[in-house]
Amino acid sequence: MAPVSERLRWLFLAWVISMCITTTQCVDRSNFKTCNQSAFCKRQRSVTPGNSPYRALLDTLELNENSMKLQLLNKVNKVPLLLEVSGLEGNMVRLRINELKPLKPRYEVPDVLVKEPRTVPLAVVSRDEGSVEVSLSSPDHRLVLTADPFRLDVLAGRELLLSVNSRGLLVFEHLRQRKDTFTAKVSSAVGSMWDTIRNVFSSASKKEESSEEGEEKADDIEPTAEQTDDKPEDGEAEKVKEEEEEENEEGMWEETFKTHTDSKPNGPTSISLDFSLPGVENVYGIPEHADSLKLKTTDSGDPYRLFNLDVFQYELHNPMALYGAVPLLLAHTPRRTLGIFWLNAAETWVDISSNTAGKTVLGKVLDYVQGSSEEPQTDVRWISESGIIDAFVLLGPKPTDIFHQYASLTGTQAFPPLFSLAYHQCRWNYNDEEDVRSVDSGFDLHDIPCDVIWLDIEHTDGKRYFTWDPNKFPSPRDMLRGLQAKKRKMVTIVDPHIKVDSDYKIHKEVRSHGYYTKTKDGSDYEGWCWPGTAGYPDFTDPEMRSWWASMFSYDQYEGSMENLYIWNDMNEPSVFNGPEVTMHKDAVHKGGWENRDLHNLYGFYVQMATAEGQVHRSGGTERPFVLTRAFFAGSQRYGAVWTGDNAAEWDHLRISIPMCLSLGLAGISFAGADVGGFFKSPDASLLVRWFQTGAYQPFFRSHAHLDTPRREPWLFGDENTRLIREAVRQRYALLPFWYTLFYQAYRTGEPVMRPLWVEYPADVSAFAIDDEYMLGGALLVHPVTEEGATGVTAYLPGKGEVWYDIHTYQKHIAPQNLYIPVTMSSVRKQSFYKRPLCS
């Protein structure tokens, strides 16, 4: 591979105006929980860092060709856990913690990993009474496990890369039988009585010992390890008492939020684990949040939340949950990039705090580590409501290595059909077939390229998906043939909530097969959504997914043709009358699992089944196109994602850049934001700037709310039509480039749209930049993101590298901050490319 200085690069400055932060907040925050309102998050966050109650029992260690296993004992409640550590091919480590003997199985996430990761042999390098050192396949990488308190350190040579449980925040709430209030009180009283008896005998014993001083040493026998384990260790008795008192703490067995009560038949089941990253100041990922690319510390506010929700016109610069969740965090320094993949589909909170490495480097690790004890450190704590701890540490060391490692686990971006990389025109809703023909003709009349026209929920017969309104869309195949004659496609919406109607074929079949999600009492789960009362198919059931896929065949989806593709919306799932506008956590899925265990997988499965339906309808020859709003790790295998219900405001335009960048870092390259903003009405300058930005984001679709004025590209005057036409044509001129980038993403897992630091990992100046980005390794884009801008300042990275204006070929030497005057019509004069210097 040629060095950076010999690779061709391009710099394009797309003119999109920057945001000024608005004070308007349309989301009703009271509908969504804070950490303090989420019982398990509040409970976990009340645990203060310090010595962990967990001790690794080194005498239980078993080492085989696949993993190292040993028990962890909670010194307070005596509940044993099973720790399993594996080295994986590709320079990764997997860490799994589960109860040794749970009352019943705990949920383990299926279907996200593309295959069971291949392990590498581990070998014990040294061992003493308090620790064990294990080498990975690379002799340079080692694991040091310290027994008491339990911690695990990952080293490369003498460099400490990452520590697990160094802050003592491992918490694993074990499954238990509920004690009623009376039983709990009796237990507490008995416990107090035994405390009194124990103290009496202890005092007597001490007096007896002092009176027998000088007698034979044989009388002073140390208790065995087994005997010691039968009672709390010194200083732990009070903790036992506190745990017994907390057994019926509010929120452990039942929780109420607003008018909704969540029964918790399994009681408290949350888990938590902390990771310390010495030398790290910059962390990224864990989408989806409407926030900066570089993640912020959360000490003074809520943690970042991962819980798929339908959030109406979301608030910006906030860690609250949005539509999708990918529990992948990347840490970057000039020397190395690391990743942590937390494979858990329950509601999850991620705390991020700054620290200094000297405060957590203790014990035997001090014998190995070089460097200043005052170097910066980032601490990351994952908190999930249920399931097991299943964490992957991706050791890089380069950014591209992280992408390859994560792709080896969850798959790469699906290679999209070429048309889907072109321009899409959407609105809630195009009224009827005549309206579709008019919009279709409008693009021809105004000479603006367009490949796809979309239909929202109003095209159906009363919000019954897989149908057409018989009055407004009586001849869907004729409409589709008209588009097909111009090589255009159509996308229709198919949401996962099914109208409860005894005459509706889809509902009848789902109900007759027993495919609906159930309530805790065993009846079909129902909620309100667009059709009114609706049922929610259980997409976690493979049989249900197979049936759903069959509904996309041409003989089942009446009026469909080969140029019709699908959009899955509202698949968090959205339940208008549900807690936090989503499904109740105690709803029951296939296998008896609660929605709380797998909530973030629902949208993943909806898109999976829909994509498989498109493949099956073509006999396996068709590459599908499916857009989804909800997603999880692995969703990249099934199609595209958009950033949801944004607004026609400059700040929403601005935030679309870090949101798409974060998705790309987490494996989802095919992502974009609604051009023009879904809510509200953009003025001409905002709409033009948004087209100029959207043309350089992976998924390029304009979309608008039902209540907004029409905003087809030719409705804002001749000059603005010309500017929009030019922006769209630039997208089409680069389609071969886009197609190549997506093929590379499909093959390697490397993001199409990527932060500058991915290409320039040692350039500290690039680490926090999220208003410009690279497309592949060749094109740098700096959208104009300020209303009324007369100029922009673009950072050109790469010491000694040469960047050229893509239209004028003017040369610029990097690194530098380049000020460029701009006007609304100056876009063609402000593009740049880069090619190798002559020797």
PDB file of N, CA, C and O in Angstrom, residues 450-482:
ATOM      1  N   CYS A 450     -33.245  11.842  -9.968  1.00  0.00           N
ATOM      2  CA  CYS A 450     -33.919  11.201  -8.838  1.00  0.00           C
ATOM      3  C   CYS A 450     -34.137   9.735  -9.191  1.00  0.00           C
ATOM      4  O   CYS A 450     -34.581   9.431 -10.304  1.00  0.00           O
ATOM      5  N   ASP A 451     -33.841   8.849  -8.266  1.00  0.00           N
ATOM      6  CA  ASP A 451     -33.978   7.419  -8.525  1.00  0.00           C
ATOM      7  C   ASP A 451     -35.133   6.770  -7.788  1.00  0.00           C
ATOM      8  O   ASP A 451     -35.587   5.704  -8.197  1.00  0.00           O
ATOM      9  N   VAL A 452     -35.607   7.380  -6.695  1.00  0.00           N
ATOM     10  CA  VAL A 452     -36.581   6.694  -5.854  1.00  0.00           C
ATOM     11  C   VAL A 452     -37.629   7.674  -5.332  1.00  0.00           C
ATOM     12  O   VAL A 452     -37.286   8.760  -4.852  1.00  0.00           O
ATOM     13  N   ILE A 453     -38.897   7.285  -5.421  1.00  0.00           N
ATOM     14  CA  ILE A 453     -39.989   8.032  -4.799  1.00  0.00           C
ATOM     15  C   ILE A 453     -40.593   7.152  -3.712  1.00  0.00           C
ATOM     16  O   ILE A 453     -40.802   5.956  -3.911  1.00  0.00           O
ATOM     17  N   TRP A 454     -40.883   7.771  -2.555  1.00  0.00           N
ATOM     18  CA  TRP A 454     -41.312   7.037  -1.369  1.00  0.00           C
ATOM     19  C   TRP A 454     -42.758   7.350  -1.020  1.00  0.00           C
ATOM     20  O   TRP A 454     -43.247   8.463  -1.240  1.00  0.00           O
ATOM     21  N   LEU A 455     -43.419   6.344  -0.413  1.00  0.00           N
ATOM     22  CA  LEU A 455     -44.776   6.513   0.103  1.00  0.00           C
ATOM     23  C   LEU A 455     -44.804   6.160   1.584  1.00  0.00           C
ATOM     24  O   LEU A 455     -44.338   5.097   1.995  1.00  0.00           O
ATOM     25  N   ASP A 456     -45.391   7.074   2.371  1.00  0.00           N
ATOM     26  CA  ASP A 456     -45.518   6.887   3.812  1.00  0.00           C
ATOM     27  C   ASP A 456     -46.846   6.178   4.125  1.00  0.00           C
ATOM     28  O   ASP A 456     -47.515   5.648   3.233  1.00  0.00           O
ATOM     29  N   ILE A 457     -47.274   6.202   5.370  1.00  0.00           N
ATOM     30  CA  ILE A 457     -48.371   5.348   5.847  1.00  0.00           C
ATOM     31  C   ILE A 457     -49.710   5.611   5.175  1.00  0.00           C
ATOM     32  O   ILE A 457     -50.574   4.723   5.148  1.00  0.00           O
ATOM     33  N   GLU A 458     -49.929   6.802   4.626  1.00  0.00           N
ATOM     34  CA  GLU A 458     -51.243   7.118   4.055  1.00  0.00           C
ATOM     35  C   GLU A 458     -51.531   6.370   2.754  1.00  0.00           C
ATOM     36  O   GLU A 458     -52.657   6.411   2.261  1.00  0.00           O
ATOM     37  N   HIS A 459     -50.523   5.710   2.182  1.00  0.00           N
ATOM     38  CA  HIS A 459     -50.774   4.978   0.940  1.00  0.00           C
ATOM     39  C   HIS A 459     -51.545   3.678   1.193  1.00  0.00           C
ATOM     40  O   HIS A 459     -52.083   3.077   0.267  1.00  0.00           O
ATOM     41  N   THR A 460     -51.601   3.252   2.450  1.00  0.00           N
ATOM     42  CA  THR A 460     -52.224   1.961   2.765  1.00  0.00           C
ATOM     43  C   THR A 460     -53.737   2.098   2.922  1.00  0.00           C
ATOM     44  O   THR A 460     -54.287   3.196   3.002  1.00  0.00           O
ATOM     45  N   ASP A 461     -54.382   0.969   3.008  1.00  0.00           N
ATOM     46  CA  ASP A 461     -55.824   0.922   3.275  1.00  0.00           C
ATOM     47  C   ASP A 461     -56.028   0.959   4.787  1.00  0.00           C
ATOM     48  O   ASP A 461     -55.969  -0.070   5.458  1.00  0.00           O
ATOM     49  N   GLY A 462     -56.182   2.162   5.331  1.00  0.00           N
ATOM     50  CA  GLY A 462     -56.428   2.307   6.762  1.00  0.00           C
ATOM     51  C   GLY A 462     -55.286   1.859   7.640  1.00  0.00           C
ATOM     52  O   GLY A 462     -55.518   1.272   8.689  1.00  0.00           O
ATOM     53  N   LYS A 463     -54.050   2.119   7.233  1.00  0.00           N
ATOM     54  CA  LYS A 463     -52.829   1.755   7.994  1.00  0.00           C
ATOM     55  C   LYS A 463     -52.684   0.240   8.112  1.00  0.00           C
ATOM     56  O   LYS A 463     -52.069  -0.253   9.071  1.00  0.00           O
ATOM     57  N   ARG A 464     -53.230  -0.470   7.150  1.00  0.00           N
ATOM     58  CA  ARG A 464     -53.012  -1.921   7.079  1.00  0.00           C
ATOM     59  C   ARG A 464     -51.846  -2.139   6.121  1.00  0.00           C
ATOM     60  O   ARG A 464     -51.984  -1.939   4.911  1.00  0.00           O
ATOM     61  N   TYR A 465     -50.705  -2.522   6.658  1.00  0.00           N
ATOM     62  CA  TYR A 465     -49.513  -2.667   5.831  1.00  0.00           C
ATOM     63  C   TYR A 465     -49.658  -3.852   4.877  1.00  0.00           C
ATOM     64  O   TYR A 465     -50.434  -4.757   5.108  1.00  0.00           O
ATOM     65  N   PHE A 466     -48.926  -3.797   3.788  1.00  0.00           N
ATOM     66  CA  PHE A 466     -49.021  -4.740   2.666  1.00  0.00           C
ATOM     67  C   PHE A 466     -50.310  -4.500   1.855  1.00  0.00           C
ATOM     68  O   PHE A 466     -50.721  -5.369   1.087  1.00  0.00           O
ATOM     69  N   THR A 467     -50.945  -3.348   2.027  1.00  0.00           N
ATOM     70  CA  THR A 467     -52.145  -3.019   1.235  1.00  0.00           C
ATOM     71  C   THR A 467     -51.985  -1.633   0.632  1.00  0.00           C
ATOM     72  O   THR A 467     -51.051  -0.886   0.968  1.00  0.00           O
ATOM     73  N   TRP A 468     -52.942  -1.284  -0.260  1.00  0.00           N
ATOM     74  CA  TRP A 468     -52.982   0.034  -0.907  1.00  0.00           C
ATOM     75  C   TRP A 468     -54.373   0.629  -0.706  1.00  0.00           C
ATOM     76  O   TRP A 468     -55.369  -0.090  -0.724  1.00  0.00           O
ATOM     77  N   ASP A 469     -54.421   1.918  -0.492  1.00  0.00           N
ATOM     78  CA  ASP A 469     -55.707   2.607  -0.401  1.00  0.00           C
ATOM     79  C   ASP A 469     -56.441   2.425  -1.732  1.00  0.00           C
ATOM     80  O   ASP A 469     -55.937   2.851  -2.783  1.00  0.00           O
ATOM     81  N   PRO A 470     -57.613   1.790  -1.739  1.00  0.00           N
ATOM     82  CA  PRO A 470     -58.291   1.469  -3.011  1.00  0.00           C
ATOM     83  C   PRO A 470     -58.755   2.701  -3.781  1.00  0.00           C
ATOM     84  O   PRO A 470     -58.960   2.609  -4.999  1.00  0.00           O
ATOM     85  N   ASN A 471     -58.911   3.829  -3.110  1.00  0.00           N
ATOM     86  CA  ASN A 471     -59.348   5.042  -3.787  1.00  0.00           C
ATOM     87  C   ASN A 471     -58.181   5.883  -4.280  1.00  0.00           C
ATOM     88  O   ASN A 471     -58.226   6.427  -5.385  1.00  0.00           O
ATOM     89  N   LYS A 472     -57.141   5.983  -3.484  1.00  0.00           N
ATOM     90  CA  LYS A 472     -56.001   6.827  -3.847  1.00  0.00           C
ATOM     91  C   LYS A 472     -54.951   6.084  -4.668  1.00  0.00           C
ATOM     92  O   LYS A 472     -54.261   6.686  -5.493  1.00  0.00           O
ATOM     93  N   PHE A 473     -54.831   4.785  -4.453  1.00  0.00           N
ATOM     94  CA  PHE A 473     -53.833   3.980  -5.166  1.00  0.00           C
ATOM     95  C   PHE A 473     -54.491   2.712  -5.704  1.00  0.00           C
ATOM     96  O   PHE A 473     -54.156   1.590  -5.304  1.00  0.00           O
ATOM     97  N   PRO A 474     -55.434   2.882  -6.632  1.00  0.00           N
ATOM     98  CA  PRO A 474     -56.190   1.724  -7.123  1.00  0.00           C
ATOM     99  C   PRO A 474     -55.390   0.826  -8.071  1.00  0.00           C
ATOM    100  O   PRO A 474     -55.732  -0.340  -8.244  1.00  0.00           O
ATOM    101  N   SER A 475     -54.332   1.373  -8.699  1.00  0.00           N
ATOM    102  CA  SER A 475     -53.574   0.604  -9.707  1.00  0.00           C
ATOM    103  C   SER A 475     -52.085   0.691  -9.412  1.00  0.00           C
ATOM    104  O   SER A 475     -51.318   1.301 -10.171  1.00  0.00           O
ATOM    105  N   PRO A 476     -51.639   0.117  -8.322  1.00  0.00           N
ATOM    106  CA  PRO A 476     -50.234   0.278  -7.932  1.00  0.00           C
ATOM    107  C   PRO A 476     -49.252  -0.275  -8.956  1.00  0.00           C
ATOM    108  O   PRO A 476     -48.181   0.307  -9.158  1.00  0.00           O
ATOM    109  N   ARG A 477     -49.604  -1.356  -9.627  1.00  0.00           N
ATOM    110  CA  ARG A 477     -48.664  -1.909 -10.598  1.00  0.00           C
ATOM    111  C   ARG A 477     -48.493  -0.974 -11.785  1.00  0.00           C
ATOM    112  O   ARG A 477     -47.375  -0.817 -12.312  1.00  0.00           O
ATOM    113  N   ASP A 478     -49.569  -0.330 -12.212  1.00  0.00           N
ATOM    114  CA  ASP A 478     -49.439   0.637 -13.307  1.00  0.00           C
ATOM    115  C   ASP A 478     -48.541   1.793 -12.884  1.00  0.00           C
ATOM    116  O   ASP A 478     -47.715   2.279 -13.670  1.00  0.00           O
ATOM    117  N   MET A 479     -48.705   2.243 -11.638  1.00  0.00           N
ATOM    118  CA  MET A 479     -47.854   3.312 -11.113  1.00  0.00           C
ATOM    119  C   MET A 479     -46.390   2.864 -11.093  1.00  0.00           C
ATOM    120  O   MET A 479     -45.486   3.620 -11.501  1.00  0.00           O
ATOM    121  N   LEU A 480     -46.141   1.649 -10.634  1.00  0.00           N
ATOM    122  CA  LEU A 480     -44.779   1.141 -10.566  1.00  0.00           C
ATOM    123  C   LEU A 480     -44.185   0.949 -11.959  1.00  0.00           C
ATOM    124  O   LEU A 480     -42.995   1.205 -12.177  1.00  0.00           O
ATOM    125  N   ARG A 481     -45.003   0.520 -12.906  1.00  0.00           N
ATOM    126  CA  ARG A 481     -44.501   0.366 -14.280  1.00  0.00           C
ATOM    127  C   ARG A 481     -44.113   1.718 -14.862  1.00  0.00           C
ATOM    128  O   ARG A 481     -43.136   1.828 -15.624  1.00  0.00           O
ATOM    129  N   GLY A 482     -44.892   2.756 -14.524  1.00  0.00           N
ATOM    130  CA  GLY A 482     -44.542   4.092 -14.995  1.00  0.00           C
ATOM    131  C   GLY A 482     -43.186   4.538 -14.477  1.00  0.00           C
ATOM    132  O   GLY A 482     -42.395   5.150 -15.217  1.00  0.00           O
TER     133      GLY A 482
END
